[in-house]
Structure formats: structure tokens, C-alpha cells
CSV table of C-alpha atoms in Angstrom, one decimal:
chain,number,residue,atom,x,y,z
W,12,LEU,CA,0.0,0.0,0.0
W,13,ALA,CA,1.5,3.2,-1.1
W,14,LYS,CA,1.5,5.8,1.7
W,15,THR,CA,2.1,9.5,1.0
W,16,THR,CA,3.7,12.0,3.2
W,17,GLN,CA,3.3,15.8,2.7
W,18,PRO,CA,4.2,18.9,4.7
W,19,ILE,CA,1.2,19.9,6.9
W,20,SER,CA,1.3,23.5,5.8
W,21,MET,CA,3.1,26.1,3.7
W,22,ASP,CA,3.1,29.9,3.4
W,23,SER,CA,3.7,31.9,0.3
W,24,TYR,CA,3.2,35.3,-1.2
W,25,GLU,CA,1.3,36.3,-4.3
W,26,GLY,CA,3.4,36.0,-7.4
W,27,GLN,CA,5.8,33.4,-6.0
W,28,GLU,CA,6.3,29.9,-7.3
W,29,VAL,CA,5.2,27.2,-4.8
W,30,ASN,CA,6.6,23.7,-4.7
W,31,ILE,CA,4.9,21.1,-2.7
W,32,THR,CA,6.7,17.8,-2.3
W,33,CYS,CA,5.1,14.4,-1.6
W,34,SER,CA,7.0,11.3,-0.5
W,35,HIS,CA,5.8,7.9,-1.5
W,36,ASN,CA,8.5,5.4,-0.9
W,37,ASN,CA,6.3,2.4,-1.4
W,38,ILE,CA,5.0,3.4,-4.8
W,39,ALA,CA,4.2,0.4,-7.0
W,40,THR,CA,5.2,-0.1,-10.6
W,41,ASN,CA,1.7,0.7,-11.9
W,42,ASP,CA,0.9,3.6,-9.6
W,43,TYR,CA,0.1,7.0,-10.9
W,44,ILE,CA,0.7,10.2,-9.0
W,45,THR,CA,-2.2,12.5,-8.8
W,46,TRP,CA,-2.7,15.9,-7.1
W,47,TYR,CA,-6.0,17.4,-6.0
W,48,GLN,CA,-6.9,20.8,-4.7
W,49,GLN,CA,-9.6,21.3,-2.1
W,50,PHE,CA,-11.2,24.6,-1.0
W,51,PRO,CA,-13.3,24.8,2.2
W,52,SER,CA,-16.7,23.3,1.9
W,53,GLN,CA,-16.0,21.9,-1.5
W,54,GLY,CA,-15.0,18.6,-3.0
W,55,PRO,CA,-11.4,18.0,-4.1
W,56,ARG,CA,-10.6,19.1,-7.7
W,57,PHE,CA,-8.1,17.4,-10.0
W,58,ILE,CA,-5.0,19.4,-10.7
W,59,ILE,CA,-2.5,17.1,-12.5
W,60,GLN,CA,-1.5,13.5,-12.9
W,61,GLY,CA,1.8,11.9,-13.9
W,62,TYR,CA,3.7,8.6,-14.0
W,63,LYS,CA,7.3,9.7,-14.5
W,64,THR,CA,9.5,12.7,-15.5
W,65,LYS,CA,7.6,15.9,-15.9
W,66,VAL,CA,4.0,16.8,-16.7
W,67,THR,CA,2.7,20.3,-17.3
W,68,ASN,CA,-0.8,21.7,-17.8
W,69,GLU,CA,-2.3,25.1,-17.8
W,70,VAL,CA,-2.3,25.4,-14.0
W,71,ALA,CA,0.7,23.4,-12.7
W,72,SER,CA,3.7,21.2,-13.3
W,73,LEU,CA,4.5,17.9,-11.8
W,74,PHE,CA,8.1,16.7,-11.4
W,75,ILE,CA,8.8,13.1,-10.8
W,76,PRO,CA,12.3,11.8,-10.3
W,77,ALA,CA,13.5,8.6,-11.9
W,78,ASP,CA,13.0,6.5,-8.7
W,79,ARG,CA,9.4,7.9,-8.4
W,80,LYS,CA,9.7,7.8,-4.6
W,81,SER,CA,8.6,11.4,-4.5
W,82,SER,CA,6.9,14.0,-6.6
W,83,THR,CA,6.7,17.8,-6.6
W,84,LEU,CA,3.7,19.9,-7.5
W,85,SER,CA,4.8,23.3,-8.8
W,86,LEU,CA,2.4,26.2,-8.9
W,87,PRO,CA,3.7,29.1,-10.8
W,88,ARG,CA,3.0,32.7,-9.6
W,89,VAL,CA,0.4,31.8,-7.0
W,90,SER,CA,-2.5,34.2,-6.2
W,91,LEU,CA,-4.7,34.5,-3.2
W,92,SER,CA,-7.2,32.2,-4.8
W,93,ASP,CA,-4.7,29.4,-4.7
W,94,THR,CA,-5.1,29.2,-0.9
W,95,ALA,CA,-6.4,25.7,-0.4
W,96,VAL,CA,-5.4,22.2,0.7
W,97,TYR,CA,-3.4,20.1,-1.7
W,98,TYR,CA,-3.5,16.4,-1.7
W,99,CYS,CA,-1.1,13.9,-3.2
W,100,LEU,CA,-2.7,10.6,-4.2
W,101,VAL,CA,-0.7,7.5,-5.3
W,102,GLY,CA,-2.4,4.5,-6.7
W,103,ASP,CA,-3.9,2.6,-9.5
W,104,ASN,CA,-7.5,1.5,-9.5
W,105,TRP,CA,-7.2,-1.4,-11.8
W,106,VAL,CA,-4.2,-3.5,-10.7
W,107,ASP,CA,-5.9,-5.1,-7.7
W,108,SER,CA,-9.6,-5.1,-7.1
W,109,SER,CA,-8.9,-4.7,-3.4
W,110,TYR,CA,-6.6,-1.8,-3.8
W,111,LYS,CA,-7.1,0.9,-1.3
W,112,LEU,CA,-7.0,4.5,-2.3
W,113,ILE,CA,-6.2,6.8,0.6
W,114,PHE,CA,-5.5,10.4,0.4
W,115,GLY,CA,-2.9,11.8,2.7
W,116,SER,CA,-3.5,14.6,5.2
W,117,GLY,CA,-2.8,17.2,2.6
W,118,THR,CA,-0.8,20.4,2.6
W,119,ARG,CA,-2.5,23.6,3.6
W,120,LEU,CA,-1.2,26.4,1.4
W,121,LEU,CA,-1.7,29.9,2.6
W,122,VAL,CA,-1.0,32.7,0.0
W,123,ARG,CA,-0.5,36.1,1.5
W,124,PRO,CA,-0.9,39.5,-0.3
P,12,ASP,CA,-24.4,21.8,-15.6
P,13,THR,CA,-23.4,20.1,-12.4
P,14,ALA,CA,-21.1,17.1,-13.1
P,15,VAL,CA,-21.5,15.3,-9.8
P,16,SER,CA,-24.3,16.2,-7.5
P,17,GLN,CA,-25.2,15.0,-4.0
P,18,THR,CA,-28.2,15.3,-1.9
P,19,PRO,CA,-28.7,16.4,0.8
P,20,LYS,CA,-25.9,18.9,1.4
P,21,TYR,CA,-26.5,18.8,5.2
P,22,LEU,CA,-27.9,15.9,7.2
P,23,VAL,CA,-28.5,16.1,10.9
P,24,THR,CA,-29.9,13.0,12.6
P,25,GLN,CA,-29.9,11.1,15.8
P,26,MET,CA,-28.0,8.0,16.8
P,27,GLY,CA,-29.7,4.8,15.7
P,28,ASN,CA,-31.5,6.3,12.7
P,29,ASP,CA,-31.1,5.0,9.1
P,30,LYS,CA,-30.3,7.6,6.4
P,31,SER,CA,-29.4,7.7,2.7
P,32,ILE,CA,-27.3,10.1,0.7
P,33,LYS,CA,-27.8,10.3,-3.1
P,34,CYS,CA,-25.3,10.8,-5.8
P,35,GLU,CA,-25.7,11.4,-9.5
P,36,GLN,CA,-23.1,12.1,-12.2
P,37,ASN,CA,-23.9,13.3,-15.7
P,38,LEU,CA,-20.4,12.7,-17.1
P,39,GLY,CA,-21.0,9.3,-18.5
P,40,HIS,CA,-18.3,7.8,-16.3
P,41,ASP,CA,-18.1,4.1,-15.6
P,42,THR,CA,-16.9,4.3,-12.0
P,43,MET,CA,-18.3,6.0,-9.0
P,44,TYR,CA,-16.9,6.3,-5.5
P,45,TRP,CA,-17.8,7.2,-1.9
P,46,TYR,CA,-15.3,8.9,0.4
P,47,LYS,CA,-15.4,9.9,4.0
P,48,GLN,CA,-13.5,13.0,5.2
P,49,ASP,CA,-13.1,13.2,8.9
P,50,SER,CA,-12.5,16.3,11.0
P,51,LYS,CA,-8.7,16.0,10.4
P,52,LYS,CA,-9.4,16.2,6.7
P,53,PHE,CA,-8.3,12.7,5.9
P,54,LEU,CA,-10.1,11.4,2.8
P,55,LYS,CA,-10.7,7.7,2.9
P,56,ILE,CA,-12.3,5.7,0.1
P,57,MET,CA,-15.3,3.7,1.3
P,58,PHE,CA,-16.6,2.1,-1.9
P,59,SER,CA,-16.1,2.1,-5.6
P,60,TYR,CA,-18.5,0.8,-8.2
P,61,ASN,CA,-17.7,0.1,-11.8
P,62,ASN,CA,-20.7,-0.7,-14.0
P,63,LYS,CA,-22.7,-1.8,-11.0
P,64,GLU,CA,-20.0,-4.1,-9.7
P,65,LEU,CA,-18.2,-3.4,-6.5
P,66,ILE,CA,-14.5,-3.2,-7.3
P,67,ILE,CA,-13.1,-1.7,-4.1
P,68,ASN,CA,-14.6,-2.4,-0.7
P,69,GLU,CA,-12.8,-0.8,2.2
P,70,THR,CA,-13.1,-2.2,5.7
P,71,VAL,CA,-16.1,-0.1,6.5
P,72,PRO,CA,-18.9,-1.3,8.8
P,73,ASN,CA,-21.6,-3.3,7.1
P,74,ARG,CA,-24.0,-0.6,8.3
P,75,PHE,CA,-22.9,1.2,5.2
P,76,SER,CA,-24.1,-0.1,1.9
P,77,PRO,CA,-23.8,1.4,-1.5
P,78,LYS,CA,-26.6,1.0,-4.0
P,79,SER,CA,-26.3,1.7,-7.7
P,80,PRO,CA,-29.6,1.6,-9.6
P,81,ASP,CA,-27.7,2.6,-12.8
P,82,LYS,CA,-24.4,3.8,-14.0
P,83,ALA,CA,-25.2,7.4,-13.3
P,84,HIS,CA,-26.2,6.9,-9.6
P,85,LEU,CA,-24.5,5.6,-6.5
P,86,ASN,CA,-26.4,6.1,-3.3
P,87,LEU,CA,-25.1,5.5,0.2
P,88,HIS,CA,-27.3,3.9,2.8
P,89,ILE,CA,-26.3,4.0,6.4
P,90,ASN,CA,-28.1,2.0,9.1
P,91,SER,CA,-28.0,2.5,12.9
P,92,LEU,CA,-26.0,5.7,12.7
P,93,GLU,CA,-23.4,6.2,15.3
P,94,LEU,CA,-21.7,9.4,16.6
P,95,GLY,CA,-18.5,8.4,14.8
P,96,ASP,CA,-20.2,8.5,11.5
P,97,SER,CA,-20.3,12.3,11.7
P,98,ALA,CA,-18.1,13.5,8.8
P,99,VAL,CA,-18.3,14.9,5.3
P,100,TYR,CA,-19.1,12.3,2.7
P,101,PHE,CA,-18.0,12.9,-0.9
P,102,CYS,CA,-19.2,11.1,-4.0
P,103,ALA,CA,-16.9,11.0,-7.0
P,104,SER,CA,-16.7,9.5,-10.5
P,105,SER,CA,-14.1,8.7,-13.0
P,106,ASP,CA,-13.7,7.3,-16.5
P,107,ARG,CA,-12.5,3.8,-16.5
P,108,GLU,CA,-9.4,4.6,-18.6
P,109,GLU,CA,-8.3,7.6,-16.4
P,110,ASN,CA,-7.7,8.1,-12.8
P,111,GLU,CA,-8.9,11.7,-12.7
P,112,GLN,CA,-11.9,11.8,-10.3
P,113,TYR,CA,-14.6,14.4,-10.3
P,114,PHE,CA,-16.0,15.0,-6.8
P,115,GLY,CA,-19.4,16.2,-5.7
P,116,PRO,CA,-19.9,19.1,-3.2
P,117,GLY,CA,-20.1,16.8,-0.2
P,118,THR,CA,-22.7,15.9,2.4
P,119,ARG,CA,-22.0,17.0,5.9
P,120,LEU,CA,-23.5,14.4,8.2
P,121,THR,CA,-23.9,15.2,11.9
P,122,VAL,CA,-25.1,12.5,14.2
P,123,THR,CA,-26.3,13.6,17.6
């Protein structure tokens, strides 16, 4: 079972780049790495997903080293509206029918003016 | 249009009661999930249904039972509610070929 570890909280200022790292030492061969964002009183929202190397979309980048035991979510030029909790999720639904998907405790990002 | 919807948004009930939470998705996804988020914000999967078949069943009490009348709906039934069941319950769905999950707005259940 792949367990994830993230920093509990991070502070930043508007316009800065924020990097949130997630450790997942027990990641399995078929596991994907997915990041979600959650605002208060809302459901989590998908940000980005990757398997190896680097993935970039319109909102973030995901850096995954060769050993895949960690990953870094990079948010360029954050704004106040990026204040949220960010969850790293590691897993693959389809390898094992009994596979457990467990989100970690998440990283609470506070963006200050 | 709302992709994943849940009803009710808030549910307050007493111990021992039986309640249901409904979930519907209009994304045409094959898989739906139920998650429980506790006060510490841990999100834990409870059930996953793919084309009406249970594919992930966490070690949740059998007081909880998912029911899927069709691919677009996955309802959560809870019998004999306990204080520890108080949490926010999220429904989600995903396409079979992708892991990206779309979450509903959540149902805050309070058991008194």
C-alpha cells in the first residue's frame, strides 16, 4: 500500500512559485501520482497527474524523479485564490480489485498578499 | 451543468437512525466512489462501483451499503447511525481509462 507524506502547511506570497513535495517510498510499478486541490466546503478538484518525468498543464507542473519515490507539485505565480489544501494521491484503480485509495492529510497552502 | 451532485448537502440526525445520501453524475463515467472525510481532513475511500459491480470495498462497517440503480447513480445507505459516523461524505466519479476523479460538493452528516 503506497502511503504518502506531505508537509502539513506552507506559506507563500502572491506571485511566487510554490513547490509542494510528496514522499511515496512504497510506490508500486503501476501507480500513478495525482494531485488534488480542495477549497473549504467543496470537494477535491483534480489538478494534475503523472507517471514519470515531468508533466505540465495550464495550472501546474508535476516533477517526478526517476525512482518515483517522491513528486513535486509546482504552482507558478500563485495568487490569493490558490489558498487551499493540496492532496497527493498515489495508486492505480485497476491493478488489484482490493486496492485501497487513501488520500494523505494534505498540505494547507496559505497565500498572503 | 453540475457534473457530480449529491443530496442532501447537510444531514443532521440522531443515533440509531437510518439515512441515505444520493449521488448522481452526468459525465457518462463508468466508475463512482464514496469517500469519508473526517475532522482531520483525511479522505478515505469507502466504496467504488464500476458498471454496478463493487471493485473496491474498504473495511467499512456493514451498516454502510452502496446501492447503484444505474451507471449514473451511486447512493449510500447508512443503518443504525453512530456518533463516529459524523463526517463529510463525498461522491466522485471517473472514466475507466483515467484516474482523474470528479468530486461532488459533499454531504455533511452530523449524528447527535
